[in-house]
mmCIF file of C-alpha atoms in Angstrom:
data_model
loop_
_atom_site.group_PDB
_atom_site.id
_atom_site.type_symbol
_atom_site.label_atom_id
_atom_site.label_comp_id
_atom_site.label_asym_id
_atom_site.label_seq_id
_atom_site.Cartn_x
_atom_site.Cartn_y
_atom_site.Cartn_z
ATOM 1 C CA MET J 668 24.271 28.453 -18.041
ATOM 2 C CA ARG J 669 27.009 28.008 -21.437
ATOM 3 C CA ALA J 670 28.738 31.036 -19.578
ATOM 4 C CA LEU J 671 29.261 28.460 -16.993
ATOM 5 C CA LEU J 672 30.503 26.032 -19.042
ATOM 6 C CA LEU J 673 32.652 28.807 -20.838
ATOM 7 C CA ARG J 674 34.410 29.809 -18.142
ATOM 8 C CA ASP J 675 35.050 26.648 -16.343
ATOM 9 C CA LEU J 676 36.658 25.965 -19.992
ATOM 10 C CA ARG J 677 38.872 28.884 -19.921
ATOM 11 C CA LEU J 678 40.055 28.419 -16.614
ATOM 12 C CA ALA J 679 40.941 24.810 -17.193
ATOM 13 C CA MET J 680 43.063 26.362 -19.985
ATOM 14 C CA ARG J 681 44.793 29.313 -18.467
ATOM 15 C CA ALA J 682 48.242 29.042 -16.511
ATOM 16 C CA GLY J 683 48.128 27.134 -13.338
ATOM 17 C CA GLY J 684 43.963 25.617 -13.697
ATOM 18 C CA GLY J 685 45.533 22.461 -14.015
ATOM 19 C CA PHE J 686 43.971 20.940 -17.113
ATOM 20 C CA GLY J 687 47.237 19.445 -18.491
ATOM 21 C CA LEU J 688 47.749 17.963 -14.655
ATOM 22 C CA GLY J 689 45.236 14.424 -15.299
ATOM 23 C CA LEU J 690 47.283 13.402 -18.747
ATOM 24 C CA ALA J 691 50.315 13.825 -17.392
ATOM 25 C CA PHE J 692 49.673 11.902 -14.598
ATOM 26 C CA PHE J 693 47.945 8.587 -16.553
ATOM 27 C CA LEU J 694 50.637 9.102 -19.355
ATOM 28 C CA ILE J 695 53.756 8.692 -16.274
ATOM 29 C CA VAL J 696 51.716 5.993 -15.252
ATOM 30 C CA THR J 697 51.147 3.961 -18.577
ATOM 31 C CA VAL J 698 54.845 4.846 -19.503
ATOM 32 C CA LEU J 699 56.111 3.529 -16.726
ATOM 33 C CA VAL J 700 54.173 0.151 -16.590
ATOM 34 C CA PRO J 701 56.303 -1.564 -19.135
ATOM 35 C CA LEU J 702 59.790 -0.016 -17.753
ATOM 36 C CA SER J 703 58.636 -1.523 -14.849
ATOM 37 C CA VAL J 704 56.725 -5.164 -14.826
ATOM 38 C CA GLY J 705 60.213 -5.661 -18.418
ATOM 39 C CA PRO J 706 60.097 -6.680 -21.802
ATOM 40 C CA ARG J 707 56.913 -9.357 -21.228
ATOM 41 C CA THR J 708 54.586 -8.503 -24.258
ATOM 42 C CA GLN J 709 52.581 -11.201 -23.074
ATOM 43 C CA LEU J 710 51.862 -10.129 -19.696
ATOM 44 C CA LEU J 711 51.667 -6.801 -20.352
ATOM 45 C CA ALA J 712 49.242 -7.374 -23.613
ATOM 46 C CA GLU J 713 47.194 -8.860 -21.039
ATOM 47 C CA ILE J 714 47.394 -6.237 -17.733
ATOM 48 C CA ALA J 715 46.862 -3.187 -20.701
ATOM 49 C CA PRO J 716 42.923 -3.306 -20.928
ATOM 50 C CA GLY J 717 43.372 -3.012 -15.970
ATOM 51 C CA ILE J 718 46.980 -0.836 -16.291
ATOM 52 C CA LEU J 719 45.249 1.171 -18.978
ATOM 53 C CA TRP J 720 41.326 2.009 -16.298
ATOM 54 C CA LEU J 721 43.382 1.630 -13.281
ATOM 55 C CA GLY J 722 45.926 5.210 -14.704
ATOM 56 C CA ALA J 723 42.659 6.946 -15.497
ATOM 57 C CA LEU J 724 40.564 6.593 -13.066
ATOM 58 C CA LEU J 725 43.312 7.701 -10.884
ATOM 59 C CA ALA J 726 44.092 10.935 -13.705
ATOM 60 C CA CYS J 727 40.678 11.492 -12.541
ATOM 61 C CA LEU J 728 40.993 11.372 -8.731
ATOM 62 C CA LEU J 729 43.422 13.576 -8.453
ATOM 63 C CA SER J 730 41.826 16.540 -10.409
ATOM 64 C CA LEU J 731 38.833 16.556 -8.456
ATOM 65 C CA ASP J 732 39.355 18.820 -4.793
ATOM 66 C CA ARG J 733 40.479 21.532 -7.422
ATOM 67 C CA LEU J 734 35.825 20.826 -8.690
ATOM 68 C CA LEU J 735 33.678 22.653 -6.161
ATOM 69 C CA ALA J 736 37.277 24.290 -3.655
ATOM 70 C CA LEU J 737 38.385 27.458 -5.385
ATOM 71 C CA ASP J 738 34.480 28.363 -6.481
ATOM 72 C CA TRP J 739 34.204 28.254 -2.790
ATOM 73 C CA GLU J 740 37.589 29.889 -1.295
ATOM 74 C CA ASP J 741 36.604 32.896 -2.922
ATOM 75 C CA GLY J 742 33.217 32.827 -3.038
ATOM 76 C CA SER J 743 32.170 31.879 -6.486
ATOM 77 C CA LEU J 744 29.864 29.516 -5.188
ATOM 78 C CA ASP J 745 27.836 31.767 -2.734
ATOM 79 C CA LEU J 746 27.555 33.750 -5.556
ATOM 80 C CA LEU J 747 26.212 30.919 -8.364
ATOM 81 C CA ALA J 748 23.954 29.386 -5.159
ATOM 82 C CA THR J 749 22.465 32.246 -4.919
ATOM 83 C CA SER J 750 21.498 33.112 -8.414
ATOM 84 C CA PRO J 751 18.425 32.200 -10.415
ATOM 85 C CA LEU J 752 20.234 28.942 -11.935
ATOM 86 C CA PRO J 753 18.948 26.066 -9.825
ATOM 87 C CA LEU J 754 22.289 24.471 -7.298
ATOM 88 C CA GLU J 755 22.091 21.608 -9.165
ATOM 89 C CA MET J 756 23.235 22.733 -12.845
ATOM 90 C CA VAL J 757 25.515 24.374 -12.365
ATOM 91 C CA LEU J 758 26.668 21.244 -10.686
ATOM 92 C CA GLY J 759 25.837 19.910 -13.563
ATOM 93 C CA VAL J 760 27.560 21.856 -16.156
ATOM 94 C CA LYS J 761 30.917 21.616 -13.619
ATOM 95 C CA ALA J 762 31.136 18.130 -14.172
ATOM 96 C CA LEU J 763 30.176 18.345 -17.286
ATOM 97 C CA ALA J 764 32.377 20.406 -17.949
ATOM 98 C CA HIS J 765 35.505 18.485 -15.498
ATOM 99 C CA TRP J 766 35.439 15.074 -17.913
ATOM 100 C CA LEU J 767 35.622 17.742 -21.111
ATOM 101 C CA THR J 768 38.912 19.007 -19.590
ATOM 102 C CA THR J 769 40.003 16.008 -17.479
ATOM 103 C CA GLY J 770 37.932 12.614 -18.731
ATOM 104 C CA LEU J 771 37.968 13.376 -22.761
ATOM 105 C CA PRO J 772 41.753 14.416 -23.279
ATOM 106 C CA LEU J 773 42.686 10.316 -22.004
ATOM 107 C CA VAL J 774 40.037 8.944 -24.063
ATOM 108 C CA LEU J 775 41.751 10.330 -26.894
ATOM 109 C CA ALA J 776 45.491 9.470 -25.377
ATOM 110 C CA ALA J 777 45.136 6.231 -24.483
ATOM 111 C CA PRO J 778 44.841 4.282 -27.992
ATOM 112 C CA VAL J 779 48.267 6.037 -28.018
ATOM 113 C CA LEU J 780 48.843 4.988 -24.935
ATOM 114 C CA GLY J 781 47.574 0.875 -25.201
ATOM 115 C CA VAL J 782 50.531 0.636 -27.639
ATOM 116 C CA LEU J 783 53.088 1.039 -25.204
ATOM 117 C CA LEU J 784 51.028 -1.288 -23.712
ATOM 118 C CA SER J 785 51.255 -3.452 -26.230
ATOM 119 C CA LEU J 786 47.331 -3.317 -26.398
ATOM 120 C CA PRO J 787 46.363 -6.013 -29.141
ATOM 121 C CA GLY J 788 44.495 -4.396 -32.188
ATOM 122 C CA ALA J 789 40.903 -5.594 -30.974
ATOM 123 C CA GLY J 790 41.296 -3.825 -28.826
ATOM 124 C CA TYR J 791 41.647 -0.751 -28.999
ATOM 125 C CA GLY J 792 37.585 0.221 -30.512
ATOM 126 C CA TRP J 793 36.351 -1.635 -27.001
ATOM 127 C CA LEU J 794 39.264 0.456 -24.537
ATOM 128 C CA VAL J 795 38.765 4.020 -26.060
ATOM 129 C CA LEU J 796 34.430 3.289 -26.683
ATOM 130 C CA SER J 797 34.493 1.998 -22.644
ATOM 131 C CA LEU J 798 36.433 4.844 -21.431
ATOM 132 C CA ALA J 799 34.515 7.161 -22.872
ATOM 133 C CA VAL J 800 31.396 5.930 -21.440
ATOM 134 C CA GLY J 801 32.305 5.227 -18.175
ATOM 135 C CA THR J 802 34.641 8.700 -18.266
ATOM 136 C CA PRO J 803 31.822 10.943 -17.044
ATOM 137 C CA ALA J 804 30.717 8.698 -14.563
ATOM 138 C CA LEU J 805 33.878 9.521 -12.902
ATOM 139 C CA SER J 806 33.480 13.616 -13.037
ATOM 140 C CA VAL J 807 29.484 13.305 -11.867
ATOM 141 C CA ILE J 808 31.012 11.101 -8.755
ATOM 142 C CA GLY J 809 34.048 12.917 -8.313
ATOM 143 C CA MET J 810 31.863 15.637 -8.205
ATOM 144 C CA PHE J 811 29.462 14.900 -5.844
ATOM 145 C CA GLY J 812 32.649 14.115 -3.229
ATOM 146 C CA ALA J 813 33.360 17.680 -3.447
ATOM 147 C CA ALA J 814 30.445 18.409 -2.576
ATOM 148 C CA LEU J 815 30.516 16.304 0.214
ATOM 149 C CA THR J 816 33.488 17.932 2.052
ATOM 150 C CA VAL J 817 33.907 20.852 0.134
ATOM 151 C CA GLY J 818 34.974 23.703 2.834
ATOM 152 C CA LEU J 819 37.209 21.333 4.311
ATOM 153 C CA LYS J 820 40.410 22.296 5.191
ATOM 154 C CA ARG J 821 42.635 19.939 3.209
ATOM 155 C CA GLY J 822 39.704 17.773 2.793
ATOM 156 C CA GLY J 823 41.236 16.295 -0.088
ATOM 157 C CA LEU J 824 42.374 12.399 1.394
ATOM 158 C CA LEU J 825 38.403 13.061 2.912
ATOM 159 C CA LEU J 826 36.948 13.118 -0.556
ATOM 160 C CA SER J 827 39.257 9.672 -2.547
ATOM 161 C CA LEU J 828 38.762 8.631 0.130
ATOM 162 C CA LEU J 829 35.250 9.091 0.019
ATOM 163 C CA VAL J 830 35.083 8.522 -3.637
ATOM 164 C CA LEU J 831 37.194 5.551 -4.285
ATOM 165 C CA PRO J 832 34.751 2.657 -3.453
ATOM 166 C CA LEU J 833 32.112 4.770 -5.363
ATOM 167 C CA TYR J 834 34.207 4.548 -8.564
ATOM 168 C CA VAL J 835 35.171 0.469 -8.506
ATOM 169 C CA PRO J 836 31.870 -0.001 -10.542
ATOM 170 C CA THR J 837 32.775 1.642 -12.382
ATOM 171 C CA LEU J 838 36.365 0.347 -13.148
ATOM 172 C CA ILE J 839 35.482 -2.971 -12.905
ATOM 173 C CA PHE J 840 33.190 -3.600 -15.871
ATOM 174 C CA GLY J 841 34.925 -0.617 -17.416
ATOM 175 C CA ALA J 842 38.083 -2.810 -17.051
ATOM 176 C CA GLU J 843 36.561 -5.741 -17.698
ATOM 177 C CA THR J 844 34.367 -3.801 -21.412
ATOM 178 C CA ALA J 845 37.677 -3.539 -22.569
ATOM 179 C CA ARG J 846 39.994 -7.073 -21.535
ATOM 180 C CA ARG J 847 37.000 -8.342 -23.185
ATOM 181 C CA GLY J 848 37.876 -6.693 -25.789
ATOM 182 C CA ALA J 849 40.866 -6.867 -26.249
ATOM 183 C CA VAL J 850 40.755 -11.027 -25.912
ATOM 184 C CA GLY J 851 38.345 -11.319 -28.362
ATOM 185 C CA MET J 852 34.921 -11.852 -26.654
ATOM 186 C CA GLU J 853 31.677 -10.928 -25.908
ATOM 187 C CA ALA J 854 31.482 -8.186 -24.568
ATOM 188 C CA GLU J 855 28.493 -6.216 -24.644
ATOM 189 C CA THR J 856 26.767 -7.280 -20.854
ATOM 190 C CA ALA J 857 30.780 -5.547 -19.559
ATOM 191 C CA PHE J 858 29.560 -2.265 -21.318
ATOM 192 C CA LEU J 859 26.308 -2.116 -20.819
ATOM 193 C CA MET J 860 26.614 -2.350 -17.519
ATOM 194 C CA LEU J 861 28.969 0.823 -17.376
ATOM 195 C CA ALA J 862 26.741 2.291 -19.947
ATOM 196 C CA GLY J 863 23.626 2.226 -16.429
ATOM 197 C CA ILE J 864 25.879 3.245 -14.098
ATOM 198 C CA THR J 865 26.972 6.270 -15.423
ATOM 199 C CA LEU J 866 22.973 7.212 -17.328
ATOM 200 C CA GLY J 867 22.081 6.547 -12.939
ATOM 201 C CA ALA J 868 25.385 8.265 -12.163
ATOM 202 C CA VAL J 869 24.448 11.059 -14.209
ATOM 203 C CA ALA J 870 20.979 11.089 -13.433
ATOM 204 C CA LEU J 871 20.627 11.565 -9.911
ATOM 205 C CA LEU J 872 24.187 12.416 -8.482
ATOM 206 C CA PRO J 873 24.071 16.104 -9.965
ATOM 207 C CA PHE J 874 20.670 15.975 -7.345
ATOM 208 C CA ALA J 875 22.474 14.094 -4.456
ATOM 209 C CA ALA J 876 25.548 17.384 -4.808
ATOM 210 C CA ALA J 877 22.878 20.381 -4.757
ATOM 211 C CA ALA J 878 21.716 18.566 -1.447
ATOM 212 C CA VAL J 879 24.716 17.525 0.317
ATOM 213 C CA LEU J 880 25.747 21.219 -0.858
ATOM 214 C CA ARG J 881 22.807 22.966 0.510
ATOM 215 C CA VAL J 882 23.482 21.933 4.153
ATOM 216 C CA ASN J 883 27.266 22.583 3.963
ATOM 217 C CA LEU J 884 27.633 26.714 2.279
ATOM 218 C CA ARG J 885 25.405 26.928 5.214
ATOM 219 C CA MET A 201 7.711 43.689 -4.613
ATOM 220 C CA SER A 202 9.044 44.986 -1.169
ATOM 221 C CA LEU A 203 10.940 42.877 1.664
ATOM 222 C CA THR A 204 9.588 40.985 4.708
ATOM 223 C CA VAL A 205 10.971 39.701 7.217
ATOM 224 C CA SER A 206 9.037 38.137 9.996
ATOM 225 C CA ASP A 207 10.182 37.349 13.457
ATOM 226 C CA LEU A 208 12.945 35.541 12.469
ATOM 227 C CA THR A 209 15.361 33.544 14.453
ATOM 228 C CA VAL A 210 18.793 32.373 13.083
ATOM 229 C CA ALA A 211 22.177 31.138 13.784
ATOM 230 C CA ARG A 212 25.940 30.127 12.696
ATOM 231 C CA GLY A 213 26.672 26.443 13.404
ATOM 232 C CA GLY A 214 23.401 25.551 15.116
ATOM 233 C CA ALA A 215 23.332 28.025 18.296
ATOM 234 C CA PRO A 216 20.917 30.992 17.334
ATOM 235 C CA VAL A 217 21.800 34.568 17.188
ATOM 236 C CA LEU A 218 19.698 36.581 16.386
ATOM 237 C CA GLU A 219 15.709 36.144 17.724
ATOM 238 C CA GLY A 220 12.952 37.672 16.738
ATOM 239 C CA VAL A 221 13.604 39.655 13.514
ATOM 240 C CA SER A 222 11.466 42.058 12.311
ATOM 241 C CA PHE A 223 11.389 44.130 9.730
ATOM 242 C CA THR A 224 9.153 45.421 6.037
ATOM 243 C CA LEU A 225 11.311 47.234 3.720
ATOM 244 C CA PRO A 226 9.858 48.891 0.492
ATOM 245 C CA ASP A 227 10.964 49.792 -2.328
ATOM 246 C CA GLY A 228 13.233 52.480 -2.988
ATOM 247 C CA ALA A 229 13.929 51.671 0.651
ATOM 248 C CA ALA A 230 17.624 50.771 2.281
ATOM 249 C CA LEU A 231 18.210 49.788 5.236
ATOM 250 C CA VAL A 232 21.152 49.715 7.176
ATOM 251 C CA LEU A 233 22.490 46.601 9.387
ATOM 252 C CA ARG A 234 24.276 47.538 12.314
ATOM 253 C CA GLY A 235 26.027 45.694 15.203
ATOM 254 C CA PRO A 236 29.355 44.776 16.702
ATOM 255 C CA ASN A 237 31.262 42.418 15.643
ATOM 256 C CA GLY A 238 29.231 38.834 16.106
ATOM 257 C CA SER A 239 26.436 39.913 16.883
ATOM 258 C CA GLY A 240 25.190 38.376 13.516
ATOM 259 C CA LYS A 241 25.058 40.771 11.353
ATOM 260 C CA THR A 242 26.942 38.347 7.871
ATOM 261 C CA THR A 243 24.542 35.456 9.832
ATOM 262 C CA LEU A 244 21.074 37.753 9.158
ATOM 263 C CA LEU A 245 22.164 38.491 5.920
ATOM 264 C CA ARG A 246 23.320 35.333 4.453
ATOM 265 C CA THR A 247 19.796 33.462 5.649
ATOM 266 C CA ILE A 248 18.141 36.186 4.196
ATOM 267 C CA ALA A 249 20.332 35.591 0.238
ATOM 268 C CA GLY A 250 18.827 32.092 1.119
ATOM 269 C CA LEU A 251 21.992 30.771 1.808
ATOM 270 C CA GLN A 252 20.821 29.361 5.251
ATOM 271 C CA MET A 253 17.532 28.507 5.724
ATOM 272 C CA PRO A 254 16.327 30.210 9.242
ATOM 273 C CA LEU A 255 15.194 28.783 12.565
ATOM 274 C CA GLU A 256 12.133 30.208 12.570
ATOM 275 C CA GLY A 257 10.437 33.067 11.414
ATOM 276 C CA THR A 258 10.064 33.302 7.224
ATOM 277 C CA ILE A 259 10.723 35.395 4.211
ATOM 278 C CA GLU A 260 9.011 37.182 1.788
ATOM 279 C CA GLY A 261 9.604 38.478 -1.337
ATOM 280 C CA ALA A 262 13.636 38.006 -1.373
ATOM 281 C CA GLU A 263 13.151 34.556 -2.851
ATOM 282 C CA ASP A 264 15.051 34.213 -7.353
ATOM 283 C CA ARG A 265 15.332 38.209 -6.479
ATOM 284 C CA ILE A 266 18.825 39.154 -4.697
ATOM 285 C CA ALA A 267 22.747 40.190 -5.628
ATOM 286 C CA TYR A 268 24.681 39.082 -2.780
ATOM 287 C CA ALA A 269 27.728 40.544 -2.090
ATOM 288 C CA GLY A 270 29.476 38.580 1.117
ATOM 289 C CA HIS A 271 33.579 38.999 1.961
ATOM 290 C CA LEU A 272 34.395 37.295 -1.068
ATOM 291 C CA ASP A 273 34.241 38.929 -3.772
ATOM 292 C CA GLY A 274 33.814 35.804 -6.168
ATOM 293 C CA LEU A 275 36.376 36.484 -8.872
ATOM 294 C CA LYS A 276 38.399 34.349 -10.930
ATOM 295 C CA PRO A 277 42.385 35.809 -10.728
ATOM 296 C CA THR A 278 42.631 34.952 -14.420
ATOM 297 C CA LEU A 279 40.298 36.037 -16.174
ATOM 298 C CA THR A 280 39.690 39.544 -17.052
ATOM 299 C CA VAL A 281 37.874 42.497 -15.675
ATOM 300 C CA ALA A 282 35.046 41.749 -18.065
ATOM 301 C CA GLU A 283 35.567 39.020 -18.795
ATOM 302 C CA ASN A 284 34.407 38.384 -14.507
ATOM 303 C CA LEU A 285 31.667 41.399 -15.029
ATOM 304 C CA SER A 286 30.783 38.819 -18.081
ATOM 305 C CA PHE A 287 30.339 35.722 -16.658
ATOM 306 C CA TRP A 288 27.803 36.998 -14.106
ATOM 307 C CA ALA A 289 25.679 38.600 -16.158
ATOM 308 C CA SER A 290 25.043 35.706 -18.364
ATOM 309 C CA VAL A 291 24.959 33.613 -14.935
ATOM 310 C CA PHE A 292 22.413 36.215 -13.353
ATOM 311 C CA GLY A 293 20.334 36.665 -17.278
ATOM 312 C CA ALA A 294 21.530 39.913 -17.937
ATOM 313 C CA HIS A 295 23.396 40.995 -21.041
ATOM 314 C CA ASP A 296 23.320 44.013 -21.456
ATOM 315 C CA GLY A 297 24.931 46.961 -18.266
ATOM 316 C CA ILE A 298 28.569 45.786 -18.320
ATOM 317 C CA ASP A 299 29.640 48.531 -19.590
ATOM 318 C CA ALA A 300 27.710 51.600 -17.294
ATOM 319 C CA ALA A 301 29.086 49.355 -14.635
ATOM 320 C CA VAL A 302 32.527 49.791 -15.372
ATOM 321 C CA GLU A 303 31.669 53.500 -15.486
ATOM 322 C CA ALA A 304 29.957 53.880 -12.685
ATOM 323 C CA PHE A 305 32.869 51.765 -10.565
ATOM 324 C CA ASN A 306 35.307 53.941 -11.900
ATOM 325 C CA LEU A 307 37.041 50.095 -14.301
ATOM 326 C CA LYS A 308 37.503 51.610 -17.580
ATOM 327 C CA GLY A 309 41.097 51.712 -17.389
ATOM 328 C CA LEU A 310 40.818 47.759 -16.164
ATOM 329 C CA THR A 311 39.306 46.053 -18.398
ATOM 330 C CA THR A 312 41.564 43.845 -20.322
ATOM 331 C CA ARG A 313 43.779 43.743 -16.818
ATOM 332 C CA ALA A 314 43.330 40.441 -15.140
ATOM 333 C CA ALA A 315 41.394 40.129 -11.947
ATOM 334 C CA GLY A 316 44.493 38.847 -10.236
ATOM 335 C CA ALA A 317 46.231 41.849 -11.131
ATOM 336 C CA LEU A 318 44.560 43.944 -9.016
ATOM 337 C CA SER A 319 44.479 45.651 -5.778
ATOM 338 C CA ALA A 320 41.919 44.609 -3.044
ATOM 339 C CA GLY A 321 40.090 47.507 -3.477
ATOM 340 C CA GLN A 322 40.082 47.215 -7.877
ATOM 341 C CA LYS A 323 38.806 43.863 -6.833
ATOM 342 C CA ARG A 324 35.937 44.884 -3.707
ATOM 343 C CA ARG A 325 35.457 47.457 -6.724
ATOM 344 C CA LEU A 326 34.544 45.277 -9.733
ATOM 345 C CA GLY A 327 32.649 42.462 -6.433
ATOM 346 C CA LEU A 328 30.190 46.334 -6.430
ATOM 347 C CA ALA A 329 30.737 46.333 -9.762
ATOM 348 C CA ARG A 330 28.998 43.353 -10.317
ATOM 349 C CA LEU A 331 25.935 43.514 -8.200
ATOM 350 C CA LEU A 332 24.284 46.491 -10.999
ATOM 351 C CA VAL A 333 25.267 43.796 -13.819
ATOM 352 C CA THR A 334 23.130 41.214 -12.456
ATOM 353 C CA SER A 335 20.087 43.456 -12.234
ATOM 354 C CA MET A 336 18.174 41.808 -9.517
ATOM 355 C CA PRO A 337 16.608 44.271 -7.433
ATOM 356 C CA VAL A 338 16.958 43.244 -4.161
ATOM 357 C CA TRP A 339 21.270 43.481 -2.782
ATOM 358 C CA VAL A 340 22.357 42.220 0.358
ATOM 359 C CA LEU A 341 25.466 44.031 1.081
ATOM 360 C CA ASP A 342 27.388 42.328 3.487
ATOM 361 C CA GLU A 343 30.052 44.926 4.117
ATOM 362 C CA PRO A 344 30.245 45.655 1.121
ATOM 363 C CA THR A 345 33.660 49.413 1.312
ATOM 364 C CA VAL A 346 35.934 47.760 3.171
ATOM 365 C CA SER A 347 39.146 48.706 1.812
ATOM 366 C CA LEU A 348 37.117 50.852 -0.227
ATOM 367 C CA ASP A 349 39.294 54.401 -0.086
ATOM 368 C CA GLN A 350 36.583 57.851 -0.346
ATOM 369 C CA SER A 351 36.191 58.464 -4.055
ATOM 370 C CA SER A 352 35.651 54.484 -4.072
ATOM 371 C CA VAL A 353 32.939 54.666 -0.928
ATOM 372 C CA ALA A 354 31.285 57.618 -2.867
ATOM 373 C CA LEU A 355 30.958 55.751 -6.275
ATOM 374 C CA PHE A 356 29.791 53.063 -4.214
ATOM 375 C CA ALA A 357 26.484 56.068 -2.282
ATOM 376 C CA ASP A 358 25.938 57.074 -5.943
ATOM 377 C CA ALA A 359 24.920 53.457 -7.020
ATOM 378 C CA VAL A 360 23.510 52.083 -4.315
ATOM 379 C CA ARG A 361 21.842 55.433 -4.713
ATOM 380 C CA ALA A 362 20.984 55.196 -8.269
ATOM 381 C CA HIS A 363 19.921 51.067 -7.795
ATOM 382 C CA LEU A 364 17.343 52.671 -4.178
ATOM 383 C CA ALA A 365 15.799 55.590 -6.854
ATOM 384 C CA GLY A 366 15.068 52.655 -10.156
ATOM 385 C CA GLY A 367 13.218 51.256 -7.374
ATOM 386 C CA GLY A 368 15.590 48.359 -6.067
ATOM 387 C CA LEU A 369 16.016 47.672 -2.122
ATOM 388 C CA ALA A 370 19.408 47.650 -0.091
ATOM 389 C CA LEU A 371 20.055 45.661 2.387
ATOM 390 C CA ILE A 372 23.506 46.766 3.851
ATOM 391 C CA ALA A 373 25.481 45.553 6.242
ATOM 392 C CA THR A 374 28.093 48.686 7.349
ATOM 393 C CA HIS A 375 30.007 50.324 9.666
ATOM 394 C CA ILE A 376 30.550 53.591 8.365
ATOM 395 C CA ASP A 377 28.048 56.053 7.647
ATOM 396 C CA LEU A 378 27.246 56.532 3.474
ATOM 397 C CA GLY A 379 25.228 59.037 3.785
ATOM 398 C CA LEU A 380 21.984 57.346 2.660
ATOM 399 C CA GLU A 381 18.886 58.609 4.226
ATOM 400 C CA GLY A 382 17.367 54.513 4.383
ATOM 401 C CA GLU A 383 16.466 53.168 7.518
ATOM 402 C CA VAL A 384 19.294 51.908 10.346
ATOM 403 C CA LEU A 385 18.558 49.254 12.432
ATOM 404 C CA ASP A 386 20.263 47.865 14.849
ATOM 405 C CA VAL A 387 20.700 44.475 15.673
ATOM 406 C CA THR A 388 21.826 43.836 19.260
ATOM 407 C CA PRO A 389 18.318 43.894 21.052
ATOM 408 C CA PHE A 390 17.695 41.275 18.946
ATOM 409 C CA ARG A 391 20.595 38.784 20.910
ATOM 410 C CA ALA A 392 19.039 35.573 21.228
ATOM 411 C CA ARG A 393 18.716 34.435 24.593
ATOM 412 C CA PRO A 394 20.859 31.585 25.401
ATOM 413 C CA ARG A 395 18.071 28.320 24.616
ATOM 414 C CA ILE A 396 18.713 24.591 26.870
ATOM 415 C CA ASP A 397 18.793 22.251 24.624
ATOM 416 C CA PRO A 398 15.825 20.117 24.442
ATOM 417 C CA VAL A 399 18.019 16.713 24.377
ATOM 418 C CA PHE A 400 20.053 17.894 26.918
ATOM 419 C CA GLU A 401 17.113 18.117 29.277
ATOM 420 C CA MET A 402 15.009 15.179 28.675
ATOM 421 C CA ASP A 403 19.048 13.423 29.235
ATOM 422 C CA LEU A 404 18.418 14.945 32.592
ATOM 423 C CA SER A 405 15.391 13.480 33.374
#
């Protein structure tokens, strides 16, 4: 299990692993928004939490089609499915590796990019907290979508269409937590909802993904 | 523990391909599957490996004891030969035997090379070396000798013989003669008869 995690991290770091892809996309979106909106600090500060959350979500979405497709193409997925490791655990660990290489860098980069969007000072803590708690849900939901579409040629578009509606609750409560934090309102309720969504997704979706993948490997 | 397959019907894409396949493979024995292209060898092997469900029949003694090698080797091009092998070793819960596997398939000078830089035959050898490090008793091999040269085929045959001598089992679909003293099963007589879809039948009435 540890070996699988280390392998996925190593693959992401090596050439062509796509480690920086999500981060670079996040950077581009948040750097370009102030340029397109213009020098209106007040407006930027208001939309900053929403922009940061949307950027993080789309950056995550961008990396999903590599999640299982590469392992499927080279036959690793067949071999993992016939190994003594439970498939649920394999997918859970792969989702964790995806979060460590995609979600975590976004969480760490968000406060720096918040400055570009003149995010109010009170918002930084809630922004980082909401992203740290919300992005794991994006990875496991993405894993479920990837398991549904594995084996389809150019399944990326279908994957995005399937996953986007499932991302909506995370986006709503994540961005709401960050927004309320930024304007100094009580943010705990939205934050607890976000945490609930993440916990539910992490607990259930590896099983759903494994069940779907078993059907898809046939 | 032996591998027993009884009255197995396997399907590809919902359509039955082979039916009534039965055999028992005792410890230390090999079974070579033969049959023309498209006769269902791969489907049979994937079913026995647990990658798909049989339509009918049972398979005993296969679960969590299988090392499967299909048409693809499951290698990561950016990892080195040694990293690929040690990954699969730990997935299968084995940690020694990597050196022996490297030795057995003559990969010694290549361990630090990235798997993506290997030739097709070298990749295949690495894929087969993976079988040794899994330390699983049942080998299910689908065309293992594709793109191997003659001396590598001999290395592979030696590895299978050593595996069988250690009480292992091997199920091999191949077109060439490996010189193994195992039974040969031609799958052609088991080809499934065309069936009438029960749903379609209901529509007619």
